[in-house]
Short mmCIF file of C-alpha atoms in Angstrom, two decimals:
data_model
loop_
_atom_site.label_atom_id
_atom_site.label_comp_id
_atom_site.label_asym_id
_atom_site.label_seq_id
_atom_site.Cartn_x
_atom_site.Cartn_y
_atom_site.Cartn_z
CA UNK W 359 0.00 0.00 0.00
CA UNK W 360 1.56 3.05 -1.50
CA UNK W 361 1.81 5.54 1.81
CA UNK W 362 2.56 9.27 1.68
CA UNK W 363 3.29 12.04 3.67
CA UNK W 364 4.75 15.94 3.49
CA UNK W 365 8.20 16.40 4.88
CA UNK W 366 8.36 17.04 8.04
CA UNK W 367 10.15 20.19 9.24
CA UNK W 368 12.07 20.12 12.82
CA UNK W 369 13.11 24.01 12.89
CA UNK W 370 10.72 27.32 12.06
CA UNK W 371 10.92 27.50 8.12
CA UNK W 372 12.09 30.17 6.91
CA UNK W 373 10.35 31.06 3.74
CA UNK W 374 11.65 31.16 0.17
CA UNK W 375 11.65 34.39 -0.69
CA UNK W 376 11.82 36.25 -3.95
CA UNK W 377 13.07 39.97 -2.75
CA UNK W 378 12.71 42.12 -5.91
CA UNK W 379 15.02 44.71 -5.65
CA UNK W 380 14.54 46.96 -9.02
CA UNK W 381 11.33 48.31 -9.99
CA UNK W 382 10.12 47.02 -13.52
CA UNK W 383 8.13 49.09 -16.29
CA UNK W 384 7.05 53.05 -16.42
CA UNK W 385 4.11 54.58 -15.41
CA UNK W 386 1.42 54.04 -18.07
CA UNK W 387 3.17 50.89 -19.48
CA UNK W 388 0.44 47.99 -19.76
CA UNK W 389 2.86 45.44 -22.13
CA UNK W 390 2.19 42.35 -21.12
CA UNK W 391 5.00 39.87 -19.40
CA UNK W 392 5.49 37.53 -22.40
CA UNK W 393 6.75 41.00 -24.13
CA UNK W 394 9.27 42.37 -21.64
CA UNK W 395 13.00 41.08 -21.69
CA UNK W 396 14.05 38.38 -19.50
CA UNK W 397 14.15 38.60 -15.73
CA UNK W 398 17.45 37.63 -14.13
CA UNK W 399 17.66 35.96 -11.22
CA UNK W 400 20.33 35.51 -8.56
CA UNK W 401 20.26 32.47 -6.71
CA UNK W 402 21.10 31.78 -2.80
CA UNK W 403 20.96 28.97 -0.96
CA UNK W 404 21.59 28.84 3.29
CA UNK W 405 20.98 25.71 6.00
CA UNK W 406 18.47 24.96 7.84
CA UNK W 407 20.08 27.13 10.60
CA UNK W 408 20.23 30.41 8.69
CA UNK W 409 23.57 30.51 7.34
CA UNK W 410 24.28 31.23 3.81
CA UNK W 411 25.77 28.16 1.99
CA UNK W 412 29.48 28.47 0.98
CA UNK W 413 30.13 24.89 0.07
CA UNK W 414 31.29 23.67 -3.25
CA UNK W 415 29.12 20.88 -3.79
CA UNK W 416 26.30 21.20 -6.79
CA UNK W 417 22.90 22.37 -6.06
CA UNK W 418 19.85 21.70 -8.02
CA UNK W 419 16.90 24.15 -8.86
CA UNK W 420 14.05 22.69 -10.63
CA UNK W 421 11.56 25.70 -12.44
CA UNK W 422 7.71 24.82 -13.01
CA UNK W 423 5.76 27.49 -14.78
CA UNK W 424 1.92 27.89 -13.79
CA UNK W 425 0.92 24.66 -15.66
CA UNK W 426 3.10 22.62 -13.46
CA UNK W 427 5.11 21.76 -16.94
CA UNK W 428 9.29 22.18 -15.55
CA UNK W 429 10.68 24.74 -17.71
CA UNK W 430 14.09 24.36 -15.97
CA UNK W 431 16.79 22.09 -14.44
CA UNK W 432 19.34 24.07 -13.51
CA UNK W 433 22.88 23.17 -11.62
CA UNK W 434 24.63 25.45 -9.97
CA UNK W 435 27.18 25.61 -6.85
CA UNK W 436 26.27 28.11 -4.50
CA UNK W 437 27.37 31.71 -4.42
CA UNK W 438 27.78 31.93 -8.29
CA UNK W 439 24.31 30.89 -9.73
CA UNK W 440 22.00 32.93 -11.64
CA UNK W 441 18.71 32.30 -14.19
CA UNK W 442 17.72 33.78 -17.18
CA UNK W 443 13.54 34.07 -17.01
CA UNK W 444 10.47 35.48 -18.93
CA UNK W 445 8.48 37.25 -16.25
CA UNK W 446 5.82 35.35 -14.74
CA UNK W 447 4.79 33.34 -12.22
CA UNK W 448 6.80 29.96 -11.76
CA UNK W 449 6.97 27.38 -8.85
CA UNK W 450 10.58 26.62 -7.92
CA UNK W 451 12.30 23.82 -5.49
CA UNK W 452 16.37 23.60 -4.50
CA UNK W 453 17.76 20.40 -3.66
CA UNK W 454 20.90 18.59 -2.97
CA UNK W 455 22.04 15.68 -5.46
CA UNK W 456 23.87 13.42 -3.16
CA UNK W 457 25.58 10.39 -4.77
CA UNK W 458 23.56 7.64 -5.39
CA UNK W 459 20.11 9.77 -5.45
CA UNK W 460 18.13 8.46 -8.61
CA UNK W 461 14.92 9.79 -10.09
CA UNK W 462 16.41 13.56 -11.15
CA UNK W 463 17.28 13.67 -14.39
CA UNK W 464 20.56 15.41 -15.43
CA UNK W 465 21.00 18.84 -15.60
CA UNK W 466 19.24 20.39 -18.97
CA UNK W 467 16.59 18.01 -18.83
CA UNK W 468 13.19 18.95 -18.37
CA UNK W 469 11.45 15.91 -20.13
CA UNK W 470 9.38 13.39 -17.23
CA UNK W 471 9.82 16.33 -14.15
CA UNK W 472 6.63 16.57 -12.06
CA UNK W 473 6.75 18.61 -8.47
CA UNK W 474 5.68 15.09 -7.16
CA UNK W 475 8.61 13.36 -9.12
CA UNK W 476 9.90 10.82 -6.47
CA UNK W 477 13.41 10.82 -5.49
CA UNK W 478 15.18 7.59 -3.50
CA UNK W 479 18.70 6.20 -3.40
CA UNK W 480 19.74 3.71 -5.84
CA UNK W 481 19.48 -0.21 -4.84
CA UNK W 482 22.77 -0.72 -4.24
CA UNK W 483 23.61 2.75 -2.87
CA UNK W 484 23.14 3.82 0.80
CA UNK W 485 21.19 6.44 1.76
CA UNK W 486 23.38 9.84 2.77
CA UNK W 487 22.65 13.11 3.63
CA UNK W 488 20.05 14.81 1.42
CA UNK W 489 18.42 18.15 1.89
CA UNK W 490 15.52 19.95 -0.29
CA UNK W 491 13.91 23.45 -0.11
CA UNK W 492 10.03 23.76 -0.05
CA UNK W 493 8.55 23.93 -2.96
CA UNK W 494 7.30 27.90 -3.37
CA UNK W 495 5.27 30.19 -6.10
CA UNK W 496 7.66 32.62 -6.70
CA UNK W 497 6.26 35.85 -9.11
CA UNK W 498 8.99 37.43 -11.67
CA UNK W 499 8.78 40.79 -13.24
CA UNK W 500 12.05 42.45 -12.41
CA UNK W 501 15.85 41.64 -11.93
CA UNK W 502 15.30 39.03 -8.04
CA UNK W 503 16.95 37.33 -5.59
CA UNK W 504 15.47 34.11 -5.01
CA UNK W 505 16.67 32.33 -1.25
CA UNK W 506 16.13 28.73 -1.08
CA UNK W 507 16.48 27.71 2.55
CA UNK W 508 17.88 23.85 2.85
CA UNK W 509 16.36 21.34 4.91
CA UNK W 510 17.02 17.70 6.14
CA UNK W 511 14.93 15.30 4.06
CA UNK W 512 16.45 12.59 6.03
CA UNK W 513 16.92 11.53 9.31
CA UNK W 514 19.60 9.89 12.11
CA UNK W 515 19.43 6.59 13.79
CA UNK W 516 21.82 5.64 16.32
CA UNK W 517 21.94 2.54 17.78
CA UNK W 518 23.95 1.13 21.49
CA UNK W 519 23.51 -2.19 22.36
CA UNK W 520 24.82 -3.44 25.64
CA UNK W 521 24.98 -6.67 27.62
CA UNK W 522 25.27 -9.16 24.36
CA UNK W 523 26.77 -12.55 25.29
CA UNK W 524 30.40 -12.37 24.70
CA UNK W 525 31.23 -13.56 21.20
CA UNK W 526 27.40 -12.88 20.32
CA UNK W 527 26.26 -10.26 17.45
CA UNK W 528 23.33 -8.90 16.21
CA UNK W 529 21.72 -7.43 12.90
CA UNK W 530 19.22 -4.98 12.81
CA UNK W 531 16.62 -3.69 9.98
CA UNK W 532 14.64 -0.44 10.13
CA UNK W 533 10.97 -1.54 8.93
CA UNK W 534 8.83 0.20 6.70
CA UNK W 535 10.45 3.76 6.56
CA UNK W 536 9.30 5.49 3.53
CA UNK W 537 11.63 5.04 0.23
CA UNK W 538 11.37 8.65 -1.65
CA UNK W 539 10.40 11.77 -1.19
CA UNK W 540 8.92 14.28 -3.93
CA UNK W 541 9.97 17.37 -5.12
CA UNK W 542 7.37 18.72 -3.38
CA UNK W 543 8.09 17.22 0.04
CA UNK W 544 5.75 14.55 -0.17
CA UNK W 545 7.54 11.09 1.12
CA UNK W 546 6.17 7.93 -0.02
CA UNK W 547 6.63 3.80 -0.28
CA UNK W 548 7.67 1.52 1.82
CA UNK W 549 11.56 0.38 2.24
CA UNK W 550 12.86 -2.25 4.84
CA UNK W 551 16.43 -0.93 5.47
CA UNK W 552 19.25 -2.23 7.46
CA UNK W 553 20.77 -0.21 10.12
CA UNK W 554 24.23 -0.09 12.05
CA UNK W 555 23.88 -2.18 15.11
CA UNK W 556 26.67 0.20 16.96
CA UNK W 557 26.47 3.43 15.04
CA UNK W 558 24.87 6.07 13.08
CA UNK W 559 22.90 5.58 10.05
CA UNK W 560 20.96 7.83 7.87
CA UNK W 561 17.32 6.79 7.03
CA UNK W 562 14.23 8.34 5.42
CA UNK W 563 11.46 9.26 7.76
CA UNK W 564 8.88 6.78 8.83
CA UNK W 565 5.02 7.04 8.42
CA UNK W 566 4.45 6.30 12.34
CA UNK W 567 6.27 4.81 15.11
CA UNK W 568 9.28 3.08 13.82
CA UNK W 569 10.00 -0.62 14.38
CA UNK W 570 13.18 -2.61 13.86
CA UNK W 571 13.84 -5.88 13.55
CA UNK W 572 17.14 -8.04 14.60
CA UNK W 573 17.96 -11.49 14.94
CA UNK W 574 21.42 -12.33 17.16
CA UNK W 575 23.66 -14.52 15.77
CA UNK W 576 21.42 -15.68 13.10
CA UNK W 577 18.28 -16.27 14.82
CA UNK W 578 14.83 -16.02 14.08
CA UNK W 579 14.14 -12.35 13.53
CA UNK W 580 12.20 -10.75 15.86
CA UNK W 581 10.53 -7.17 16.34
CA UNK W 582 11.33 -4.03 17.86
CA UNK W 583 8.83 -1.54 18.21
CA UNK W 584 10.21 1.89 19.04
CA UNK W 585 7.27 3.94 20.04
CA UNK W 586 8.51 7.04 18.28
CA UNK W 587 8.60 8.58 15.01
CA UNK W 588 11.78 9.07 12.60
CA UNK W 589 11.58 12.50 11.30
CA UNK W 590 13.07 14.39 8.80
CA UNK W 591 16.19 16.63 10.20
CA UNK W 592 16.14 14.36 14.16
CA UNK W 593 18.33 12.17 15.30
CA UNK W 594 16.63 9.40 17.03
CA UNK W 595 19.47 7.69 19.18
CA UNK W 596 18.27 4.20 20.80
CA UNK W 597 20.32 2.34 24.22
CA UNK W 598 19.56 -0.98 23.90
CA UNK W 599 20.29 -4.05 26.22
CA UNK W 600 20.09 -7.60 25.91
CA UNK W 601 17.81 -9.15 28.41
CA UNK W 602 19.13 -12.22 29.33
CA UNK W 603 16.20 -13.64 31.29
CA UNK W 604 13.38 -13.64 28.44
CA UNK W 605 16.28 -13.88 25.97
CA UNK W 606 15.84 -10.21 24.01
CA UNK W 607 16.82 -6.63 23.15
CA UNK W 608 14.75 -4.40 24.99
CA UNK W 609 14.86 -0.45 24.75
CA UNK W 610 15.97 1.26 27.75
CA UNK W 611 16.32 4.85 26.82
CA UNK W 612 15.05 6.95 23.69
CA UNK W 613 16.48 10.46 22.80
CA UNK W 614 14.99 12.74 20.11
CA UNK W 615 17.60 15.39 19.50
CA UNK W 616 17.71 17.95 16.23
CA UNK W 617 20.01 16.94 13.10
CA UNK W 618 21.99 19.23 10.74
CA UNK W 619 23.62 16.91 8.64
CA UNK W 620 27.38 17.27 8.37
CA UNK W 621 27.41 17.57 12.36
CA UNK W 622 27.78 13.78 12.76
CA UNK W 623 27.06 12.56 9.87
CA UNK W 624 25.87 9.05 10.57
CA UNK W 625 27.10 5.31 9.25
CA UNK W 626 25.31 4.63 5.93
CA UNK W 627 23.73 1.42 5.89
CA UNK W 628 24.11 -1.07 3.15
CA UNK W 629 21.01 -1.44 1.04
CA UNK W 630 21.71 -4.54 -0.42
#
């Protein structure tokens, strides 16, 4: 059963704004937009703290006009980008392009972009860091500055198991987290991902309260349930113990603590 939901933000959003900063046409003048010379447009990115972005790595803005038809796909690193638009009113979404993230085509293609195109990591690729803007009507008619704020559209999960028989291990799985998420913050599908049993790995959100599954030392797997949520831009760290009477992990603490990725990272999981 296909399952959706918007992102989830963990910090005040910011808005994207458009801050026109030159007055267009005369007093009198009633030429229509599709007549008047192209608008440019600067483009800014910052985190999900505030900050403007200064790294080097590629961003990605994707341009619908009012028909929802993407009239642009646009790479650019931040701090030197700029577009080239007939005034109007467009809908426009920044994102991240992380290795391994499938679904977006390249750069100069517009053909098959919807604002609910889905985007997930590849099969054989783990899941890293990923952020995306909100998806926002932005109106052109003069020379703008459009701000695209970042956010986490993944999440942390950190795992400590104590009190395993010596020589034991065990293997855990994150159940049903969703698998994509749209360009218009919408996350759907259903993945079943493993997850570092002593460590930090980056997920997608769930639908509900998350529950893993593990098996030690090749057991029958059993469940998990967490009681809580993974949501975009948290860190959901888990201390779990082995219970050697009744022969199981149990939970004994859960901490729910914000998550700007880059600021521990997390273990990727493998996917295969």
């Amino acid at each position: 059963m296909m399952m959706k939901r918007s992102i989830q933000r963990y910090v005040p959003l910011a808005s994207l704004s458009l801050a026109l900063w030159l007055a267009w046409g005369c007093e009198g003048n009633d030429t229509a937009g599709a007549d008047l010379p192209p608008v440019s447009v600067s483009l800014v990115t910052k985190t999900s703290s505030g900050e403007v972005e200064s790294t080097t790595s590629a961003r990605r803005v994707v341009v619908f006009d009012e028909a929802d038809k993407c009239v642009l796909n646009y790479s650019f690193v931040p701090g030197s980008g700029a577009l080239s638009l007939k005034s109007g009113t467009y809908r426009m979404v920044t994102l991240s392009v992380p290795a391994g993230l499938g679904g977006l085509p390249d750069a100069g293609t517009t053909a098959g972009i919807t604002p609910d195109l889905a985007l997930s990591f590849d099969a054989k690729a783990s899941i890293t860091p990923f952020s995306l803007s909100e998806l926002t009507e932005e109106t052109l008619s003069a020379a703008s500055v459009y701000t695209a704020t970042l956010l986490p559209a993944t999440s942390l999960l950190s795992l400590r198991v104590s009190g395993l028989p010596e020589g034991s291990s065990a293997k855990f799985t994150l159940l049903g987290m969703y698998a994509s998420v749209g360009l218009d913050g919408t996350y759907a599908g259903s993945l079943d991902y493993p997850v570092s049993a002593s460590g930090e790995t980056v997920c997608f959100p769930t639908p509900g309260a998350a529950t893993l599954s593990y098996s030690v030392d090749g057991g029958e797997p059993r469940e998990l349930p967490i009681g809580r949520a993974l949501e975009a831009g948290n860190r959901l760290t888990l201390e779990l113990a082995w219970g050697e009477e009744r022969q199981e992990i149990v939970i004994r603490q859960t901490t729910v603590t914000d998550w700007i990725p880059g600021n521990g990272g997390g273990e990727a999981g493998s996917a295969e």
